[in-house]
Amino acid sequence: MVLSLMRKHAKSWLIKLLIGIIAAVFIFYFGYSFTSREALKMAIVNGEVISGLQYQKAYRDLLEALRVQYKGLWNDNLIKVFDLKNKALEKLINEKLISLEAKKLGLAVTESEVQKAIMDYPAFQSNGQFDLRRYKGLLSNNRMKPEDFEATMANELLKEKLGQFLFAFMGVTDQELLDHYTYTNEKIKISFVEFKPDKFMKSIKPDQASMDKYFKEHKAEYRVPEKIRLAYLLIDPANFEKQVKVADLEIKDYYEYNIGSFMDPKQVKARHILFKLGEDASEDEEKKIRDKAKAVLEEARQGKDFAALARKYSEGPTKAKGGDLGYFSAGKMVKPFEDAAFKLKKGEISDPVRTRFGYHLIKVEDIKEERTKPLEEVRQKIVETLTNNRSADLAHEKGMSLVDQMPYAVDLGRYAAEHDLKVAETDYFSQNEPIPGVGGNDEKLRESLFSLEKKETSELIELKGKFYVFQVADKKASYLPEMKEVIDKVNKDVAAYLATKEAEAAAESYLAELQKGKAWDELAKEKDSRPKQTDFFMRRDSIPDIGYAPELTEIAFGLNENKRYPDRIFSGEKGVYVIRWEARIGIDEKKYGEEKEKYSFYLMQAKQRRAFENWLKNMRKNAKIEIVSPVT
């Protein structure tokens, strides 16, 4: 209530006097303890002191960075969640070790080096030139002072210099580079037989002993996570719409100020005939498809119906619609296609156009020139926009007023009733679940709400255009349940586990026969299995028809024409697999030559980064570090 009163009468001389008295009391009574805290020695690193002043700044910087990141979702309970106090001290210790080593080696960063680094920073440039207004604006948006950013930049430059000095002779050999490039870009294809646990499920009947054993071994997997139940106050902008009146002058001003958003770009209506061709096609394949496209083009230019030709020859998804693409504007199609289409006049047909999909013949059937929509055409849309904006402002104002007047320890239901409002409640939910009845998959929001204590209230939070005040109505701590609480899930999991074991046994038997010399096709026929063959894939790809399976990928890439079968089966999320190596495509030597320098740079960076991390870890291990004032 006092804060509310002070906000309402902020210009009053009485309030100014009150603020002055509070400030004086704070300085005389609390100033000493604050400054003495800053004067403390927080830690001593190899004889060098980290002061309380340095610590306070590092801590404030980390805190401010997270506040900017979390915006309205921030609350001070997150300080403990992120362990900010310890992180700030750890950061200072690392910086001190780097600084001491740099000093020992005679390394330093000059003011001109910092200035150049900032001027070369891409985020601060406009049209390739340093933009002072952009620099100050971005720092201001992130609540950072230029001197603080410059200090951070100096630390990074010093770290970089030290790294370059320490690892100046660390190079990348041609063999390392070739191995890395090959590892990243080679392709293989495999065949596989899948054994689905579902097929074995009918014969599975878990007994009590199996269930007891399984639950005992996997009890941690059944841990019930912490759950909360929320009470919340909803301030919906829709409830304020009747209070909004939009004047004609406002509509006109909005239209003129946002005229660019009412512009319809140029559009063309086109059909196309696609002749598919891969990007890595040979010259002979390319010529064959191009000649085919030219032959169909000749038919089209002789007057044959283009839509009928598309239905006959096109290999694209619009074939059934006669190649109809409808109207489209610039930026909607791949560039070579778009460039050709927008150069054509109405009724014209293009020469064959090459894209990554193949060759296209394009016919433009209509053109809509660029135009600006008149005010009357967009009036209603503008009214709706202005109404929504004003309603949101009123709702936000109302929400802030409610939060400002809210007592510290508040019963949200009672408080809402006093203001003729209603409070809703959610069911219990865990941190990885959406908020029941509210939604919102914002991880930061849930993190913020779960950091609140029971009966603690959030600030005003905007979510999907509505405003909320949340209060933790209740909390249920995480716990390990008794089996009877999760008996149905245990029963289901045990059945799935035993079925997987059966599938694995069948797969192992299958692999054993292959390893003894049984032919792949012969065994498949004998066992009535249906082997599948993948397309070529790289290590970083998801395996076709199997999915993302890094372990299986590594096993597969370890095989070759002399060892086509692995030593073991692979059990994944979808099923159990026996695989066979089929073929390998090595790297493209020409492409390797073009990309060699780029890969060398990235590989060098990765090596130096790992080496620096190991160096710092070793420095910490051997340094004399004394924590004088532990953070709490």
XYZ file of C-alpha atoms in Angstrom:
632
model
C 0.000 0.000 0.000
C 2.859 2.403 0.803
C 4.433 1.744 -2.599
C 1.111 2.326 -4.296
C 0.640 5.621 -2.411
C 4.158 6.709 -3.371
C 3.527 5.927 -7.047
C 0.292 7.907 -7.082
C 1.828 10.983 -5.423
C 5.370 10.739 -6.757
C 5.526 14.484 -7.471
C 4.344 15.516 -3.992
C 6.949 17.396 -1.845
C 5.921 15.190 1.085
C 6.789 12.022 -0.809
C 10.098 13.515 -1.967
C 10.924 14.309 1.663
C 9.953 10.745 2.682
C 12.197 9.279 -0.020
C 15.031 11.510 1.164
C 14.649 10.322 4.758
C 14.578 6.655 3.648
C 17.702 7.199 1.538
C 19.540 8.831 4.461
C 18.568 6.008 6.821
C 19.718 3.456 4.257
C 23.077 5.173 3.806
C 23.817 5.613 7.534
C 22.501 2.268 8.742
C 23.211 -0.020 5.822
C 25.893 1.788 3.849
C 28.691 0.622 6.113
C 27.812 -3.051 5.863
C 27.472 -2.803 2.063
C 30.777 -1.029 1.520
C 32.515 -3.262 4.022
C 31.169 -6.249 2.066
C 32.694 -4.795 -1.103
C 35.990 -4.294 0.712
C 36.075 -7.981 1.693
C 38.557 -10.393 0.226
C 36.414 -12.990 -1.546
C 39.265 -15.258 -2.671
C 43.030 -15.345 -3.094
C 44.374 -16.923 -6.301
C 48.117 -17.566 -6.327
C 48.575 -14.622 -3.957
C 46.293 -12.248 -5.931
C 43.118 -10.993 -4.243
C 39.615 -11.085 -5.714
C 37.850 -8.266 -3.908
C 34.250 -7.924 -2.817
C 33.887 -5.051 -5.277
C 34.982 -7.245 -8.186
C 32.674 -10.005 -7.006
C 29.660 -7.687 -6.678
C 30.166 -6.448 -10.240
C 30.587 -9.945 -11.705
C 27.507 -11.122 -9.841
C 25.443 -8.099 -10.967
C 26.520 -8.641 -14.581
C 25.398 -12.283 -14.544
C 22.169 -11.345 -12.787
C 21.395 -8.573 -15.265
C 22.100 -10.828 -18.243
C 19.561 -13.369 -16.963
C 17.025 -10.664 -16.150
C 17.230 -9.441 -19.739
C 16.908 -13.005 -21.002
C 13.913 -13.844 -18.796
C 12.292 -10.381 -19.017
C 8.957 -10.396 -17.151
C 9.402 -14.025 -16.083
C 12.350 -13.265 -13.817
C 12.076 -13.665 -10.054
C 14.875 -13.642 -7.504
C 14.306 -17.283 -6.518
C 15.992 -18.161 -9.827
C 19.279 -16.895 -8.358
C 19.453 -20.090 -6.306
C 18.236 -22.259 -9.205
C 21.111 -21.055 -11.404
C 23.613 -20.922 -8.518
C 24.588 -17.436 -9.703
C 26.655 -16.512 -6.663
C 29.037 -19.432 -7.078
C 29.126 -18.995 -10.861
C 30.200 -15.375 -10.461
C 33.089 -16.382 -8.175
C 34.113 -19.272 -10.456
C 34.173 -16.885 -13.417
C 36.429 -14.444 -11.525
C 38.833 -17.211 -10.474
C 39.192 -18.348 -14.098
C 39.728 -14.769 -15.264
C 42.343 -14.226 -12.566
C 44.276 -17.356 -13.614
C 44.206 -16.213 -17.247
C 45.291 -12.692 -16.283
C 48.179 -13.918 -14.114
C 49.482 -16.244 -16.810
C 49.178 -13.509 -19.455
C 51.089 -11.063 -17.221
C 53.806 -13.673 -16.653
C 54.181 -14.029 -20.434
C 54.146 -10.276 -21.004
C 50.798 -10.315 -22.842
C 48.405 -7.376 -22.648
C 45.501 -5.862 -24.566
C 45.692 -2.236 -25.663
C 42.838 0.254 -25.858
C 43.187 0.461 -29.646
C 42.881 -3.345 -29.936
C 39.632 -3.277 -27.943
C 38.363 -0.387 -30.078
C 39.161 -2.225 -33.322
C 37.497 -5.438 -32.081
C 34.328 -3.514 -31.207
C 34.300 -1.673 -34.541
C 34.714 -5.005 -36.383
C 31.931 -6.659 -34.340
C 29.229 -7.631 -36.911
C 26.293 -6.818 -34.594
C 27.420 -3.176 -34.388
C 27.705 -2.633 -38.135
C 25.340 -1.209 -40.717
C 26.207 -1.716 -44.389
C 29.667 -2.945 -43.386
C 30.474 0.148 -41.288
C 30.568 0.597 -37.521
C 27.366 2.333 -36.368
C 27.757 4.181 -33.056
C 23.992 4.534 -32.565
C 23.514 0.814 -33.151
C 26.324 0.063 -30.674
C 24.815 2.221 -27.935
C 21.290 1.009 -28.715
C 22.144 -2.688 -28.476
C 24.056 -2.198 -25.233
C 21.184 -0.132 -23.827
C 18.650 -2.828 -24.787
C 20.751 -5.340 -22.869
C 21.208 -2.940 -19.925
C 24.962 -2.909 -20.355
C 27.254 0.098 -19.994
C 29.863 0.631 -22.754
C 32.711 0.443 -20.217
C 31.443 -2.946 -18.984
C 31.183 -4.320 -22.517
C 34.655 -3.006 -23.332
C 36.070 -4.704 -20.210
C 34.411 -7.977 -21.277
C 35.832 -7.580 -24.773
C 39.309 -6.930 -23.334
C 39.085 -10.138 -21.264
C 38.070 -12.131 -24.355
C 40.927 -10.651 -26.390
C 43.413 -11.451 -23.627
C 42.090 -15.011 -23.457
C 42.435 -15.269 -27.247
C 46.006 -13.906 -27.166
C 46.973 -16.326 -24.424
C 45.476 -19.214 -26.376
C 47.356 -18.205 -29.518
C 50.620 -17.961 -27.557
C 50.185 -21.265 -25.750
C 49.070 -23.186 -28.809
C 50.912 -21.299 -31.557
C 52.620 -24.474 -32.734
C 49.492 -26.598 -32.583
C 48.686 -27.305 -36.202
C 46.350 -29.470 -38.207
C 48.169 -32.056 -40.314
C 46.972 -32.962 -43.808
C 46.113 -36.430 -42.544
C 44.068 -35.058 -39.613
C 42.196 -32.792 -41.982
C 41.526 -35.566 -44.486
C 40.397 -37.921 -41.703
C 38.066 -35.289 -40.257
C 36.618 -34.394 -43.661
C 36.140 -38.059 -44.542
C 34.533 -38.767 -41.164
C 32.080 -35.915 -41.730
C 31.269 -36.420 -45.414
C 31.600 -40.095 -46.381
C 28.344 -41.994 -46.982
C 27.243 -45.575 -46.610
C 24.099 -47.549 -47.149
C 22.985 -50.601 -45.238
C 20.370 -53.321 -45.336
C 18.582 -54.336 -42.168
C 16.079 -56.771 -40.743
C 13.860 -55.420 -37.994
C 12.522 -57.532 -35.125
C 9.562 -55.725 -33.586
C 8.880 -56.446 -29.889
C 5.135 -56.063 -30.583
C 5.175 -59.373 -32.446
C 6.313 -61.146 -29.276
C 3.905 -59.337 -26.943
C 1.050 -61.865 -27.173
C 3.080 -64.623 -25.560
C 4.263 -62.411 -22.681
C 2.549 -62.751 -19.307
C 4.619 -61.093 -16.543
C 4.510 -62.855 -13.172
C 4.793 -61.128 -9.786
C 8.429 -62.100 -9.329
C 9.385 -60.528 -12.690
C 7.503 -57.363 -11.808
C 9.070 -57.120 -8.341
C 12.549 -57.631 -9.780
C 12.032 -55.118 -12.601
C 10.582 -52.470 -10.297
C 13.445 -52.860 -7.834
C 16.046 -52.436 -10.613
C 14.240 -49.513 -12.297
C 12.641 -47.793 -9.317
C 14.316 -44.437 -10.053
C 12.554 -44.336 -13.442
C 9.200 -44.174 -11.648
C 10.108 -41.188 -9.508
C 7.173 -38.800 -9.376
C 8.542 -35.312 -10.127
C 7.803 -32.243 -8.038
C 4.370 -30.872 -8.869
C 2.634 -27.599 -8.184
C -0.939 -26.361 -8.321
C -1.487 -22.734 -9.286
C -4.133 -20.180 -8.496
C -4.190 -17.448 -11.100
C -5.806 -14.175 -11.928
C -6.497 -13.635 -15.636
C -6.710 -10.141 -17.091
C -8.005 -10.681 -20.626
C -7.721 -7.776 -23.111
C -10.980 -8.974 -24.743
C -12.856 -7.756 -21.646
C -11.678 -4.191 -22.318
C -12.684 -3.932 -25.984
C -15.993 -2.180 -25.251
C -14.080 0.632 -23.577
C -12.149 1.374 -26.767
C -13.386 3.911 -29.329
C -11.305 4.382 -32.470
C -11.512 7.793 -34.168
C -11.277 8.328 -37.941
C -8.141 10.434 -37.518
C -6.412 7.552 -35.675
C -7.327 5.170 -38.512
C -5.936 7.562 -41.109
C -2.741 8.179 -39.121
C -2.178 4.439 -38.648
C -2.742 3.812 -42.365
C -0.251 6.516 -43.417
C 2.363 5.521 -40.838
C 2.176 1.806 -41.801
C 1.556 2.258 -45.534
C 4.248 -0.331 -46.384
C 2.279 -3.119 -44.710
C -0.715 -2.481 -46.966
C 1.204 -3.095 -50.156
C 0.470 -6.160 -52.288
C 3.687 -7.287 -54.045
C 3.762 -8.272 -57.685
C 2.413 -11.794 -58.213
C 2.430 -14.211 -61.123
C 0.132 -17.163 -61.784
C 2.045 -19.995 -63.383
C 2.071 -23.661 -64.334
C 5.163 -25.789 -64.679
C 6.349 -29.155 -65.958
C 9.101 -30.740 -63.872
C 11.639 -33.218 -65.235
C 13.374 -34.581 -62.133
C 17.164 -34.646 -61.983
C 19.501 -34.887 -58.974
C 22.074 -32.191 -58.248
C 24.916 -34.719 -58.581
C 23.702 -36.116 -61.942
C 26.324 -36.953 -64.571
C 26.686 -34.906 -67.769
C 25.063 -37.705 -69.789
C 22.039 -37.853 -67.457
C 21.758 -34.049 -67.542
C 21.813 -33.936 -71.352
C 19.204 -36.679 -71.600
C 16.744 -34.840 -69.308
C 17.448 -31.433 -70.903
C 16.769 -32.862 -74.380
C 13.514 -34.375 -73.107
C 12.475 -30.992 -71.679
C 13.295 -29.266 -74.984
C 11.166 -31.782 -76.929
C 8.144 -31.102 -74.653
C 8.837 -27.342 -74.919
C 8.595 -27.624 -78.688
C 5.157 -29.248 -78.333
C 4.009 -26.496 -75.954
C 5.196 -23.695 -78.238
C 3.431 -25.318 -81.181
C 0.167 -24.710 -79.340
C -0.495 -27.930 -77.418
C -2.376 -27.445 -74.127
C 0.266 -26.805 -71.424
C -1.891 -28.264 -68.624
C -2.391 -31.483 -70.601
C 1.373 -31.708 -71.245
C 2.012 -31.234 -67.513
C -0.395 -34.050 -66.649
C 1.391 -36.266 -69.160
C 5.063 -35.449 -68.540
C 5.544 -33.661 -65.194
C 7.182 -35.509 -62.321
C 6.272 -32.908 -59.687
C 3.534 -32.961 -57.007
C 1.319 -30.611 -59.087
C 1.151 -33.066 -62.017
C -2.509 -34.000 -61.356
C -3.451 -30.291 -61.372
C -1.810 -29.714 -64.733
C 1.228 -28.160 -63.054
C -0.847 -25.333 -61.547
C 1.106 -23.341 -58.914
C -1.481 -20.595 -58.425
C -0.363 -17.042 -57.677
C 2.965 -16.491 -55.939
C 5.132 -13.495 -55.078
C 8.912 -13.083 -54.955
C 10.660 -15.185 -52.323
C 8.232 -18.116 -52.485
C 10.057 -20.285 -55.044
C 13.675 -21.376 -55.492
C 15.625 -18.473 -57.003
C 16.358 -19.754 -60.563
C 12.666 -20.683 -60.954
C 11.477 -17.358 -59.526
C 13.886 -15.300 -61.658
C 12.681 -16.991 -64.829
C 8.967 -16.745 -63.936
C 9.088 -13.024 -63.120
C 10.821 -12.206 -66.454
C 8.055 -13.812 -68.520
C 5.106 -11.935 -69.971
C 1.558 -13.223 -69.689
C 1.162 -16.292 -71.928
C 4.923 -16.853 -72.430
C 6.694 -20.180 -71.834
C 10.265 -20.311 -70.529
C 13.241 -22.233 -71.868
C 14.197 -25.181 -69.599
C 15.162 -23.810 -66.170
C 17.590 -25.805 -63.979
C 17.010 -25.953 -60.205
C 18.080 -28.449 -57.543
C 14.908 -30.445 -58.366
C 15.632 -30.820 -62.081
C 14.503 -28.991 -65.234
C 11.306 -26.922 -65.370
C 9.200 -25.507 -68.168
C 7.225 -22.528 -66.859
C 4.163 -20.882 -68.364
C 2.890 -17.599 -66.869
C -0.902 -17.378 -67.154
C -1.547 -14.110 -65.319
C 0.271 -11.216 -63.658
C -0.905 -9.022 -60.778
C 1.179 -5.857 -60.580
C 2.273 -4.376 -57.259
C -0.355 -2.143 -55.641
C -1.149 -0.325 -52.420
C -4.505 -1.251 -50.879
C -6.787 1.799 -50.456
C -7.747 2.884 -46.942
C -11.376 1.757 -47.253
C -10.261 -1.779 -48.135
C -8.210 -2.117 -44.940
C -10.224 0.128 -42.605
C -11.806 -2.739 -40.652
C -8.463 -4.482 -40.218
C -6.935 -1.260 -38.865
C -9.865 -0.780 -36.454
C -9.350 -4.336 -35.167
C -5.583 -3.775 -34.765
C -6.018 -0.475 -32.896
C -8.766 -1.969 -30.718
C -6.605 -4.965 -29.852
C -3.603 -2.755 -29.067
C -5.607 -0.388 -26.876
C -7.379 -3.289 -25.127
C -4.017 -4.902 -24.400
C -2.740 -1.584 -22.984
C -5.794 -1.266 -20.730
C -5.471 -4.882 -19.576
C -1.768 -4.390 -18.841
C -2.510 -1.168 -16.952
C -5.168 -2.938 -14.893
C -2.816 -5.862 -14.186
C 0.020 -3.560 -13.091
C -2.374 -1.653 -10.837
C -3.478 -4.912 -9.185
C 0.134 -6.054 -8.680
C 1.223 -2.652 -7.330
C -1.510 -2.653 -4.685
C -1.096 -6.309 -3.774
C 0.103 -6.983 -0.193
C 3.270 -9.073 0.163
C 1.566 -12.057 1.837
C -1.673 -12.221 -0.098
C -4.501 -14.673 -0.430
C -5.035 -14.320 -4.173
C -8.648 -15.536 -4.065
C -9.635 -13.070 -1.367
C -7.724 -10.238 -3.039
C -9.427 -10.936 -6.387
C -12.876 -10.963 -4.726
C -12.149 -7.530 -3.231
C -11.671 -6.253 -6.800
C -14.721 -8.081 -8.246
C -12.515 -10.582 -10.029
C -12.368 -14.375 -10.002
C -9.388 -16.652 -9.448
C -9.038 -19.924 -11.359
C -6.972 -22.942 -10.311
C -4.970 -25.460 -12.295
C -4.597 -29.150 -11.602
C -1.217 -30.349 -10.316
C 1.473 -30.462 -13.016
C 5.213 -31.066 -13.260
C 7.828 -28.748 -14.727
C 7.982 -30.581 -18.060
C 4.202 -30.333 -18.610
C 2.128 -27.442 -20.010
C 0.171 -25.427 -17.425
C -3.285 -27.080 -17.267
C -6.051 -24.809 -18.562
C -3.507 -22.137 -19.488
C -1.074 -23.848 -21.861
C 2.189 -22.212 -22.698
C 5.174 -24.401 -23.473
C 7.597 -21.670 -22.446
C 10.360 -23.434 -20.529
C 11.476 -20.191 -18.858
C 7.923 -19.534 -17.611
C 7.679 -22.963 -15.975
C 11.190 -22.595 -14.563
C 10.163 -19.277 -13.022
C 6.907 -20.620 -11.568
C 8.579 -23.702 -10.067
C 11.156 -21.499 -8.345
C 8.373 -19.781 -6.356
C 7.642 -20.916 -2.822
C 4.201 -22.016 -1.678
C 1.834 -18.996 -1.478
C 4.391 -16.846 -3.306
C 3.031 -14.728 -6.167
C 4.506 -13.925 -9.565
C 4.782 -10.540 -11.235
C 2.344 -9.719 -14.051
C 3.101 -12.194 -16.845
C 2.011 -11.893 -20.466
C 1.158 -15.173 -22.164
C -0.412 -15.507 -25.616
C -1.654 -11.919 -25.512
C -3.290 -12.275 -22.088
C -2.025 -11.192 -18.668
C -1.731 -13.415 -15.598
C -0.776 -13.201 -11.960
C 0.123 -16.676 -10.670
C 0.286 -17.877 -7.080
C 1.602 -21.281 -5.994
C -1.449 -22.709 -4.219
C 0.305 -25.946 -3.272
C 3.471 -27.952 -3.834
C 4.026 -31.697 -3.863
C 7.635 -32.765 -3.423
C 9.207 -35.349 -5.708
C 9.131 -38.898 -4.297
C 9.730 -42.550 -5.138
C 6.354 -44.339 -5.253
C 5.469 -47.786 -3.979
C 4.853 -50.309 -6.751
C 1.106 -50.432 -6.072
C 0.861 -46.739 -7.054
C 2.264 -47.416 -10.516
C 1.272 -51.061 -10.958
C -0.347 -50.585 -14.395
C 2.708 -48.833 -15.792
C 5.059 -51.426 -14.283
C 2.985 -54.220 -15.809
C 3.113 -52.547 -19.214
C 6.842 -51.796 -18.942
C 7.718 -55.341 -17.838
C 5.749 -56.778 -20.768
C 7.548 -54.426 -23.180
C 10.907 -55.284 -21.585
C 10.334 -59.056 -21.860
C 9.047 -58.697 -25.445
C 12.189 -56.729 -26.338
C 14.312 -59.480 -24.782
C 12.493 -62.032 -26.991
C 13.083 -59.829 -30.055
C 16.767 -59.488 -29.130
C 17.109 -63.269 -28.735
C 15.553 -63.810 -32.189
C 17.850 -61.147 -33.683
C 20.953 -62.662 -32.055
C 20.031 -66.080 -33.434
C 19.556 -64.521 -36.878
C 22.944 -62.746 -36.719
C 24.685 -65.919 -35.531
C 23.494 -67.806 -38.639
C 24.748 -64.988 -40.887
C 28.133 -65.020 -39.175
C 28.364 -68.771 -39.761
C 28.087 -68.151 -43.502
C 24.351 -68.257 -44.226
C 23.500 -66.043 -47.227
C 21.539 -62.854 -46.417
C 18.814 -63.431 -49.035
C 18.588 -67.142 -48.339
C 18.127 -66.632 -44.578
C 15.579 -63.890 -45.146
C 13.536 -66.223 -47.342
C 13.893 -69.072 -44.881
C 12.813 -66.927 -41.902
C 10.119 -65.106 -43.904
C 11.735 -61.782 -42.989
C 11.594 -58.642 -45.105
C 14.989 -56.918 -45.328
C 15.030 -53.223 -46.197
C 17.797 -51.228 -47.802
C 18.465 -47.594 -46.941
C 19.584 -44.784 -49.214
C 23.116 -43.481 -48.700
C 23.520 -41.452 -45.494
C 26.252 -39.616 -43.581
C 27.168 -39.911 -39.908
C 25.228 -36.803 -38.927
C 22.069 -37.975 -40.734
C 19.123 -39.838 -39.362
C 19.236 -43.419 -40.697
C 16.451 -43.867 -43.291
C 13.566 -45.992 -41.924
C 15.309 -46.361 -38.543
C 15.739 -42.820 -37.244
C 18.411 -41.003 -35.288
C 20.605 -43.686 -33.719
C 24.210 -42.487 -33.131
C 25.385 -45.804 -31.682
C 24.049 -47.808 -34.626
C 25.502 -45.230 -37.048
C 28.983 -45.693 -35.566
C 28.621 -49.485 -35.719
C 27.526 -49.262 -39.374
C 30.379 -46.955 -40.393
C 32.837 -49.376 -38.774
C 31.872 -52.075 -41.295
C 33.228 -52.600 -44.815
C 33.154 -55.014 -47.755
C 35.409 -57.429 -45.843
C 33.331 -57.276 -42.633
C 29.711 -56.730 -43.633
C 28.078 -57.821 -40.380
C 28.637 -56.291 -36.938
C 29.537 -58.348 -33.885
C 26.223 -57.601 -32.217
C 22.632 -56.602 -32.798
C 21.269 -53.132 -32.097
C 18.245 -52.438 -29.911
C 16.593 -49.056 -30.549
C 13.391 -47.207 -29.729
C 11.408 -48.715 -32.625
C 12.772 -52.240 -32.563
C 15.764 -54.559 -32.716
C 17.963 -54.613 -35.815
C 20.392 -56.885 -37.608
C 22.265 -54.832 -40.197
C 24.470 -55.548 -43.197
C 26.910 -53.107 -44.818
C 26.101 -52.594 -48.504
C 28.217 -49.836 -50.003
C 30.265 -46.732 -49.326
C 30.708 -43.464 -51.231
C 33.964 -41.709 -50.458
C 34.506 -37.978 -50.437
C 34.334 -35.765 -53.508
C 37.999 -34.831 -54.059
C 37.110 -31.642 -55.941
C 34.751 -30.503 -53.190
C 37.378 -31.391 -50.581
C 39.833 -29.098 -52.325
C 37.276 -26.264 -52.295
C 36.330 -26.753 -48.623
C 39.745 -27.725 -47.266
C 40.608 -24.263 -45.936
C 37.263 -23.833 -44.187
C 37.476 -27.255 -42.521
C 41.075 -26.609 -41.502
C 40.046 -23.376 -39.768
C 37.176 -24.993 -37.840
C 39.237 -28.028 -36.906
C 42.051 -25.792 -35.628
C 39.569 -23.769 -33.568
C 38.095 -26.926 -32.046
C 41.552 -28.300 -31.181
C 42.657 -25.026 -29.594
C 39.400 -24.688 -27.640
C 39.765 -28.186 -26.182
C 43.437 -27.548 -25.415
C 42.627 -24.244 -23.683
C 39.882 -25.879 -21.588
C 42.314 -28.603 -20.527
C 44.999 -25.992 -19.787
C 42.604 -23.998 -17.589
C 41.471 -27.148 -15.791
C 45.088 -28.042 -15.123
C 45.885 -24.484 -13.950
C 43.019 -24.645 -11.449
C 44.190 -28.021 -10.259
C 47.721 -26.737 -9.548
C 46.834 -23.205 -8.429
C 46.704 -22.128 -4.804
C 43.092 -20.989 -4.442
C 41.771 -19.883 -1.067
C 38.083 -18.977 -0.695
C 38.192 -16.324 2.016
C 34.501 -15.387 2.079
C 32.297 -18.267 0.885
C 29.207 -17.095 -1.000
C 25.838 -18.057 0.415
